[in-house]
Short mmCIF file of C-alpha atoms in Angstrom, two decimals:
data_model
loop_
_atom_site.label_atom_id
_atom_site.label_comp_id
_atom_site.label_asym_id
_atom_site.label_seq_id
_atom_site.Cartn_x
_atom_site.Cartn_y
_atom_site.Cartn_z
CA MET A 1 -0.13 -18.04 27.67
CA PHE A 2 -3.78 -17.17 27.07
CA ARG A 3 -7.05 -18.12 28.76
CA ARG A 4 -9.85 -19.58 26.64
CA PHE A 5 -12.60 -17.08 25.78
CA CYS A 6 -15.39 -18.19 28.17
CA CYS A 7 -18.51 -16.08 27.57
CA SER A 8 -21.12 -16.36 24.89
CA HIS A 9 -20.84 -13.93 21.94
CA SER A 10 -23.92 -11.82 21.53
CA VAL A 11 -24.20 -12.57 17.83
CA SER A 12 -25.38 -15.90 16.60
CA PRO A 13 -22.67 -17.61 14.41
CA SER A 14 -25.40 -18.55 11.90
CA LEU A 15 -25.99 -14.96 10.97
CA PRO A 16 -23.91 -13.39 8.19
CA LEU A 17 -23.40 -10.06 9.96
CA PRO A 18 -24.55 -8.49 13.20
CA SER A 19 -26.42 -5.22 13.43
CA ALA A 20 -27.70 -3.03 16.22
CA SER A 21 -31.07 -4.80 16.18
CA LEU A 22 -29.37 -8.20 16.73
CA SER A 23 -27.69 -7.20 20.05
CA ASN A 24 -29.52 -8.28 23.18
CA ASN A 25 -27.79 -5.74 25.43
CA ASN A 26 -26.63 -2.17 25.61
CA LYS A 27 -22.95 -2.88 25.51
CA LYS A 28 -20.76 -0.83 23.26
CA ARG A 29 -19.45 -2.69 20.18
CA LEU A 30 -15.71 -2.88 19.72
CA VAL A 31 -13.81 -4.02 16.60
CA PHE A 32 -10.28 -5.04 17.23
CA LEU A 33 -7.47 -4.90 14.59
CA GLY A 34 -4.16 -6.69 14.80
CA ALA A 35 -2.09 -9.49 13.25
CA PRO A 36 1.01 -10.89 15.10
CA GLN A 37 1.02 -12.97 18.25
CA VAL A 38 1.53 -9.95 20.48
CA SER A 39 -1.74 -8.45 19.31
CA ALA A 40 -3.46 -11.58 20.66
CA ILE A 41 -2.36 -10.48 24.10
CA VAL A 42 -4.53 -7.40 23.78
CA LEU A 43 -7.47 -9.33 22.23
CA ASP A 44 -7.31 -11.84 25.10
CA ALA A 45 -7.59 -9.04 27.60
CA LEU A 46 -10.54 -7.53 25.84
CA LEU A 47 -12.34 -10.88 25.51
CA GLN A 48 -11.83 -11.73 29.16
CA ALA A 49 -12.90 -8.22 30.33
CA SER A 50 -16.01 -8.45 28.10
CA CYS A 51 -17.06 -11.54 30.06
CA SER A 52 -17.45 -9.51 33.22
CA PRO A 53 -21.14 -8.99 34.33
CA HIS A 54 -20.42 -5.30 34.54
CA SER A 55 -18.58 -4.94 31.26
CA LEU A 56 -19.48 -1.92 29.15
CA PHE A 57 -18.48 -3.52 25.81
CA GLU A 58 -18.37 -6.58 23.60
CA VAL A 59 -15.93 -7.52 20.88
CA ALA A 60 -18.18 -7.42 17.79
CA GLY A 61 -15.54 -8.15 15.13
CA ILE A 62 -11.89 -8.72 14.43
CA VAL A 63 -9.86 -7.37 11.52
CA THR A 64 -6.48 -8.96 10.66
CA GLN A 65 -4.09 -9.50 7.80
CA PRO A 66 -4.91 -11.93 5.02
CA ALA A 67 -3.70 -15.52 5.16
CA ALA A 68 -0.09 -15.75 3.95
CA ARG A 69 2.57 -18.33 3.28
CA ARG A 70 4.70 -18.60 6.41
CA ASP A 71 7.58 -20.64 7.72
CA ARG A 72 9.67 -23.15 5.74
CA GLY A 73 6.76 -25.20 4.52
CA ARG A 74 5.24 -22.09 2.81
CA LYS A 75 1.76 -23.33 3.62
CA LEU A 76 -0.99 -20.81 3.54
CA SER A 77 -1.70 -19.91 7.15
CA LEU A 78 -3.98 -17.57 9.01
CA SER A 79 -2.44 -14.70 10.91
CA PRO A 80 -1.54 -15.54 14.55
CA LEU A 81 -4.35 -13.25 15.73
CA ALA A 82 -6.95 -15.02 13.58
CA SER A 83 -5.76 -18.47 14.72
CA PHE A 84 -5.97 -17.36 18.35
CA ALA A 85 -9.47 -15.96 17.94
CA ILE A 86 -10.83 -19.07 16.30
CA ASP A 87 -9.09 -21.36 18.81
CA ASN A 88 -10.77 -19.43 21.53
CA GLY A 89 -14.33 -19.67 20.16
CA PHE A 90 -14.67 -16.40 18.30
CA PRO A 91 -17.08 -16.74 15.35
CA PRO A 92 -15.01 -17.07 12.17
CA HIS A 93 -17.53 -15.07 10.06
CA LEU A 94 -16.83 -12.08 12.27
CA ILE A 95 -13.07 -12.16 11.44
CA PHE A 96 -12.23 -10.00 8.42
CA SER A 97 -8.96 -9.92 6.46
CA PRO A 98 -9.07 -7.23 3.80
CA GLN A 99 -6.03 -6.62 1.66
CA ARG A 100 -6.43 -2.88 2.48
CA ALA A 101 -8.42 -1.24 5.20
CA GLY A 102 -9.93 1.08 2.52
CA ASP A 103 -11.51 -1.66 0.45
CA ASP A 104 -15.13 -0.83 -0.26
CA THR A 105 -16.46 -4.32 0.51
CA PHE A 106 -14.70 -4.38 3.85
CA LEU A 107 -15.84 -0.89 4.78
CA SER A 108 -19.37 -1.94 4.04
CA ASP A 109 -18.99 -4.88 6.36
CA LEU A 110 -17.51 -2.66 9.03
CA LYS A 111 -20.39 -0.22 8.86
CA ALA A 112 -22.84 -3.12 9.21
CA LEU A 113 -21.13 -4.05 12.49
CA GLN A 114 -21.91 -0.50 13.68
CA PRO A 115 -18.81 -0.33 15.93
CA HIS A 116 -18.70 2.34 18.63
CA LEU A 117 -14.97 2.01 18.91
CA CYS A 118 -12.05 0.43 17.03
CA ILE A 119 -8.82 -0.69 18.73
CA THR A 120 -5.58 -1.41 16.96
CA ALA A 121 -2.48 -3.23 18.21
CA ALA A 122 0.24 -3.99 15.67
CA TYR A 123 -2.29 -4.17 12.79
CA GLY A 124 0.26 -3.03 10.12
CA ASN A 125 -2.07 -1.39 7.64
CA ILE A 126 -2.73 2.30 7.13
CA LEU A 127 -6.23 3.34 8.14
CA PRO A 128 -7.85 5.77 5.66
CA THR A 129 -10.16 8.63 6.65
CA LYS A 130 -13.24 6.74 5.50
CA PHE A 131 -12.33 4.03 7.99
CA LEU A 132 -11.62 6.43 10.83
CA ASP A 133 -14.93 8.22 10.27
CA ILE A 134 -16.98 5.04 11.03
CA PRO A 135 -16.67 4.50 14.87
CA PRO A 136 -18.18 7.43 16.76
CA PHE A 137 -15.76 7.10 19.68
CA GLY A 138 -12.78 6.92 17.25
CA THR A 139 -9.97 4.46 16.83
CA VAL A 140 -7.40 3.93 19.66
CA ASN A 141 -3.97 2.39 19.14
CA VAL A 142 -1.87 0.50 21.60
CA HIS A 143 1.60 1.58 20.54
CA PRO A 144 4.78 0.13 22.18
CA SER A 145 6.73 3.31 22.72
CA LEU A 146 6.48 6.55 24.66
CA LEU A 147 4.99 8.70 21.89
CA PRO A 148 6.04 10.89 20.17
CA LEU A 149 9.22 8.79 20.32
CA TYR A 150 9.55 5.94 17.82
CA ARG A 151 6.59 6.42 15.62
CA GLY A 152 6.39 3.76 12.93
CA ALA A 153 6.49 0.07 12.17
CA ALA A 154 9.35 -1.08 14.45
CA PRO A 155 9.35 1.01 17.68
CA VAL A 156 10.57 -1.70 20.02
CA GLN A 157 13.40 -2.80 17.69
CA ARG A 158 14.58 0.68 16.96
CA ALA A 159 14.52 1.63 20.65
CA LEU A 160 16.73 -1.39 21.54
CA GLN A 161 18.99 -0.69 18.58
CA ASP A 162 19.50 2.82 19.93
CA GLY A 163 20.36 1.41 23.34
CA VAL A 164 17.70 3.34 25.25
CA GLN A 165 17.29 2.62 29.01
CA HIS A 166 13.64 3.63 29.23
CA THR A 167 10.70 3.01 26.97
CA GLY A 168 7.00 2.28 27.47
CA VAL A 169 3.58 1.89 25.88
CA SER A 170 1.13 4.58 24.79
CA LEU A 171 -2.65 4.69 24.19
CA ALA A 172 -3.39 7.23 21.52
CA PHE A 173 -6.23 8.18 19.26
CA THR A 174 -5.47 7.38 15.63
CA VAL A 175 -5.34 10.20 13.07
CA ARG A 176 -4.28 10.19 9.46
CA ALA A 177 -0.64 11.15 10.35
CA LEU A 178 1.58 8.31 11.48
CA ASP A 179 1.19 7.61 15.21
CA ALA A 180 0.54 11.30 15.73
CA GLY A 181 -2.78 11.34 17.56
CA PRO A 182 -3.60 12.70 21.06
CA ILE A 183 -2.26 10.54 23.85
CA ILE A 184 -4.70 9.09 26.34
CA ALA A 185 -2.24 7.47 28.75
CA THR A 186 1.25 6.04 28.88
CA HIS A 187 3.10 3.49 31.00
CA PRO A 188 6.91 3.78 31.22
CA ILE A 189 9.28 0.91 31.95
CA HIS A 190 13.04 0.62 32.64
CA LEU A 191 15.17 -1.70 30.48
CA ASP A 192 18.13 -3.85 31.41
CA ASP A 193 20.92 -4.29 28.83
CA GLN A 194 20.13 -7.95 28.01
CA ILE A 195 16.42 -7.82 27.16
CA LYS A 196 15.61 -8.83 23.58
CA ALA A 197 12.87 -7.60 21.28
CA PRO A 198 10.45 -10.58 21.55
CA GLU A 199 10.44 -10.43 25.35
CA LEU A 200 10.14 -6.59 25.41
CA LEU A 201 7.25 -6.68 22.85
CA GLU A 202 5.33 -9.15 25.07
CA ILE A 203 5.90 -7.00 28.23
CA LEU A 204 4.80 -3.82 26.52
CA PHE A 205 1.64 -5.28 25.00
CA ARG A 206 0.71 -6.82 28.39
CA LYS A 207 1.19 -3.38 29.97
CA GLY A 208 -0.75 -1.88 27.11
CA SER A 209 -3.61 -4.30 27.59
CA GLU A 210 -3.86 -3.34 31.31
CA LEU A 211 -3.75 0.37 30.38
CA LEU A 212 -6.41 -0.11 27.74
CA ILE A 213 -8.85 -1.90 30.09
CA THR A 214 -8.31 0.81 32.67
CA GLU A 215 -8.98 3.60 30.21
CA LEU A 216 -11.94 2.04 28.23
CA PRO A 217 -14.62 3.54 30.51
CA SER A 218 -13.33 7.03 29.80
CA ILE A 219 -12.91 6.24 26.06
CA LEU A 220 -16.49 4.94 25.84
CA ASP A 221 -18.07 7.86 27.71
CA GLY A 222 -16.16 10.39 25.65
CA SER A 223 -14.16 11.95 28.49
CA ALA A 224 -10.85 10.54 27.10
CA ARG A 225 -11.18 12.89 24.22
CA LEU A 226 -11.18 15.84 26.63
CA LYS A 227 -8.15 14.68 28.68
CA ALA A 228 -6.05 13.37 25.75
CA GLN A 229 -2.83 15.39 25.33
CA PRO A 230 -1.62 16.51 21.86
CA GLN A 231 1.79 15.23 20.98
CA ASP A 232 4.75 17.53 20.74
CA HIS A 233 5.59 16.85 17.11
CA SER A 234 8.94 18.56 17.37
CA MET A 235 10.11 15.74 19.66
CA ALA A 236 9.01 12.94 17.29
CA THR A 237 11.45 10.24 16.20
CA LEU A 238 10.78 7.57 13.57
CA ALA A 239 10.98 3.77 13.75
CA PRO A 240 11.05 2.55 10.15
CA LYS A 241 10.37 -0.98 9.04
CA ILE A 242 13.35 -3.32 9.39
CA SER A 243 14.92 -4.78 6.22
CA PRO A 244 16.56 -8.23 6.21
CA ASP A 245 19.64 -6.57 4.69
CA GLU A 246 20.18 -4.79 8.03
CA SER A 247 20.79 -8.11 9.82
CA TRP A 248 24.53 -8.23 8.95
CA LEU A 249 27.06 -7.33 11.59
CA SER A 250 30.26 -5.33 10.91
CA PHE A 251 32.95 -5.80 13.55
CA ASP A 252 34.41 -2.39 12.69
CA GLN A 253 31.67 -1.02 14.87
CA GLU A 254 31.88 -0.80 18.63
CA ALA A 255 30.76 -3.79 20.65
CA SER A 256 27.85 -1.88 22.35
CA ILE A 257 26.37 -1.00 18.98
CA LEU A 258 26.51 -4.69 17.84
CA HIS A 259 25.13 -5.94 21.11
CA ASN A 260 22.15 -3.55 20.86
CA LYS A 261 21.52 -4.67 17.30
CA VAL A 262 21.46 -8.36 18.30
CA ARG A 263 18.96 -7.61 21.01
CA ALA A 264 16.83 -5.46 18.62
CA PHE A 265 16.75 -7.94 15.76
CA SER A 266 16.25 -11.05 17.85
CA GLY A 267 13.43 -13.20 16.53
CA TRP A 268 13.33 -11.49 13.17
CA PRO A 269 15.33 -10.93 11.04
CA GLY A 270 18.10 -11.98 13.45
CA THR A 271 21.72 -10.95 13.17
CA ARG A 272 24.29 -12.63 10.94
CA ALA A 273 28.04 -12.46 10.43
CA LYS A 274 30.66 -14.06 8.19
CA VAL A 275 33.90 -15.28 9.85
CA LEU A 276 37.04 -16.84 8.52
CA VAL A 277 37.84 -20.41 9.51
CA VAL A 278 41.59 -21.11 9.30
CA GLU A 279 42.27 -24.85 8.94
CA LYS A 280 45.41 -26.41 10.41
CA SER A 281 46.77 -26.59 6.86
CA GLY A 282 46.46 -22.81 6.62
CA GLN A 283 43.63 -22.92 4.17
CA LYS A 284 40.84 -20.45 4.80
CA LYS A 285 37.07 -20.64 4.29
CA THR A 286 34.21 -18.28 4.95
CA LEU A 287 31.48 -19.40 7.45
CA GLU A 288 28.18 -17.70 7.87
CA ILE A 289 26.82 -17.79 11.40
CA LYS A 290 23.73 -16.30 13.13
CA ILE A 291 24.51 -14.52 16.27
CA ILE A 292 21.82 -15.25 18.92
CA THR A 293 22.91 -13.92 22.30
CA THR A 294 25.75 -11.49 23.18
CA ARG A 295 27.08 -9.21 25.84
CA VAL A 296 29.70 -6.46 25.87
CA HIS A 297 33.11 -7.78 27.00
CA ARG A 298 34.03 -5.91 30.18
CA HIS A 299 37.56 -7.21 30.77
CA GLU A 300 40.56 -5.23 29.67
CA ASN A 301 43.95 -6.25 28.31
CA MET A 302 42.71 -9.44 26.60
CA GLN A 303 45.69 -10.97 24.83
CA LEU A 304 45.24 -12.08 21.23
CA ASN A 305 47.81 -13.64 18.95
CA GLU A 306 46.57 -11.36 16.09
CA ALA A 307 44.22 -8.38 16.00
CA ASP A 308 41.56 -10.28 14.07
CA ASP A 309 41.55 -13.46 16.12
CA ILE A 310 38.32 -14.64 17.77
CA ALA A 311 39.09 -16.09 21.19
CA PHE A 312 37.22 -18.50 23.45
CA VAL A 313 37.21 -17.13 26.97
CA GLU A 314 35.23 -18.42 29.94
CA GLY A 315 32.37 -19.92 27.86
CA SER A 316 32.03 -17.23 25.25
CA LEU A 317 33.45 -16.35 21.80
CA VAL A 318 35.15 -12.99 22.09
CA PHE A 319 35.07 -10.90 18.91
CA PRO A 320 37.39 -7.89 18.60
CA CYS A 321 35.37 -4.85 17.55
CA GLY A 322 35.89 -1.15 16.74
CA ARG A 323 37.64 1.30 19.08
CA GLY A 324 39.35 -1.49 21.03
CA THR A 325 36.10 -2.99 22.29
CA ALA A 326 35.10 -6.64 22.23
CA LEU A 327 31.80 -8.57 21.98
CA GLU A 328 31.11 -11.82 23.80
CA VAL A 329 28.97 -14.16 21.77
CA LEU A 330 27.20 -16.72 23.88
CA GLU A 331 24.96 -18.48 21.41
CA VAL A 332 25.33 -19.05 17.65
CA GLN A 333 23.54 -20.95 14.92
CA LEU A 334 24.82 -22.37 11.65
CA PRO A 335 22.52 -22.46 8.61
CA GLY A 336 20.01 -25.28 8.88
CA LYS A 337 21.17 -26.17 12.41
CA LYS A 338 19.93 -25.52 15.94
CA ALA A 339 21.28 -22.79 18.04
CA VAL A 340 24.16 -23.91 20.32
CA ASN A 341 26.14 -22.32 23.08
CA ALA A 342 29.62 -20.95 22.44
CA ALA A 343 31.41 -23.88 24.01
CA ALA A 344 29.67 -26.42 21.73
CA PHE A 345 30.44 -24.36 18.65
CA TRP A 346 34.12 -23.91 19.69
CA ASN A 347 34.53 -27.63 20.36
CA GLY A 348 33.10 -28.35 16.92
CA LEU A 349 35.94 -26.45 15.30
CA ARG A 350 38.40 -29.12 16.47
CA GLY A 351 41.37 -26.84 16.80
CA GLN A 352 40.69 -24.64 13.71
CA LYS A 353 41.14 -20.95 14.24
CA LEU A 354 38.44 -18.20 13.82
CA LYS A 355 39.03 -14.74 12.57
CA ILE A 356 36.70 -11.81 11.98
CA LEU A 357 36.18 -10.32 8.54
CA ARG A 358 36.95 -6.68 8.46
CA GLU A 359 34.50 -4.33 6.74
CA VAL A 360 36.04 -4.27 3.22
CA ILE A 361 36.30 -8.10 3.04
CA TYR A 362 32.88 -8.40 4.79
CA GLN A 363 31.08 -6.29 2.24
CA THR A 364 32.66 -8.22 -0.65
CA GLU A 365 31.68 -11.51 0.90
CA SER A 366 28.13 -10.49 1.67
CA CYS A 367 27.51 -9.58 -1.96
CA ILE A 368 28.30 -13.10 -3.24
#
């Protein structure tokens, strides 16, 4: 996925912090801020571009989130960005992980780096004024939406949830208001109705990396400030952080709404549902499943024995939904198991029937 960082860093790893007097060239010093794997896409592009003989800049430091307990083992792990940087030869002492971007010790370290420009990509922390005042060329954010649309923590997920057909990536100067700074450049893309959030995030940050490398000369000579366009704040929409509680599906909603939610929440937190399993004896039990891949059922006049029956049709589980629509579920996952296709799941039922839980029952069950 990434190429190994190949050129020598201008700061000796044996030194505690760089300063202007330590640099052996006239390149502008950049500090990059990010945390998840997608931010490593942007860092990789910057590191590779900095290796060019004609490069105007060097990456002088990296700022990321503190180590946290991740995955099932709950082991303390570095952020994906920090792991990528270290694996690709970036000096560990130039990687900072403050609890808050306004911590005095961190700001002192940042000033010692004397950055000309800071760049953020999915960093996830609010940047205070005393941070923004440090780099003379400002702070530029790679934001995966067409600003002013979808400002906030989950722009890609909320756009997919809304079922939009177009989105894109923006380069914008960072100001104290949320994602509200002047826009340097944008790159729009068209969406198909099957793309999921992890794939779209990667596409947008790759496009954002290309846009950033193209625009860096104008950012570093100051002309980007003159051409940047103020946002129309009256057109702004918000993309709030996703809560795990949002992952439940209610089949009283239309199939298209549920399909968009599955695409949007793919990866994390995923989408879940509870269904009724009716044994041959007539006994019923509730089963929780994770819905992995879906599509909207296009066929009409599907015959069901009862309105709440889940059918198996041509390789997919067909769930009846609101307003007479139906959702095809192509992949599911049981707790603690691997994801399987619909056919494997259906065969595992061994003749038992499946029924959806309507909203009233569903809410009661989900509170247990």
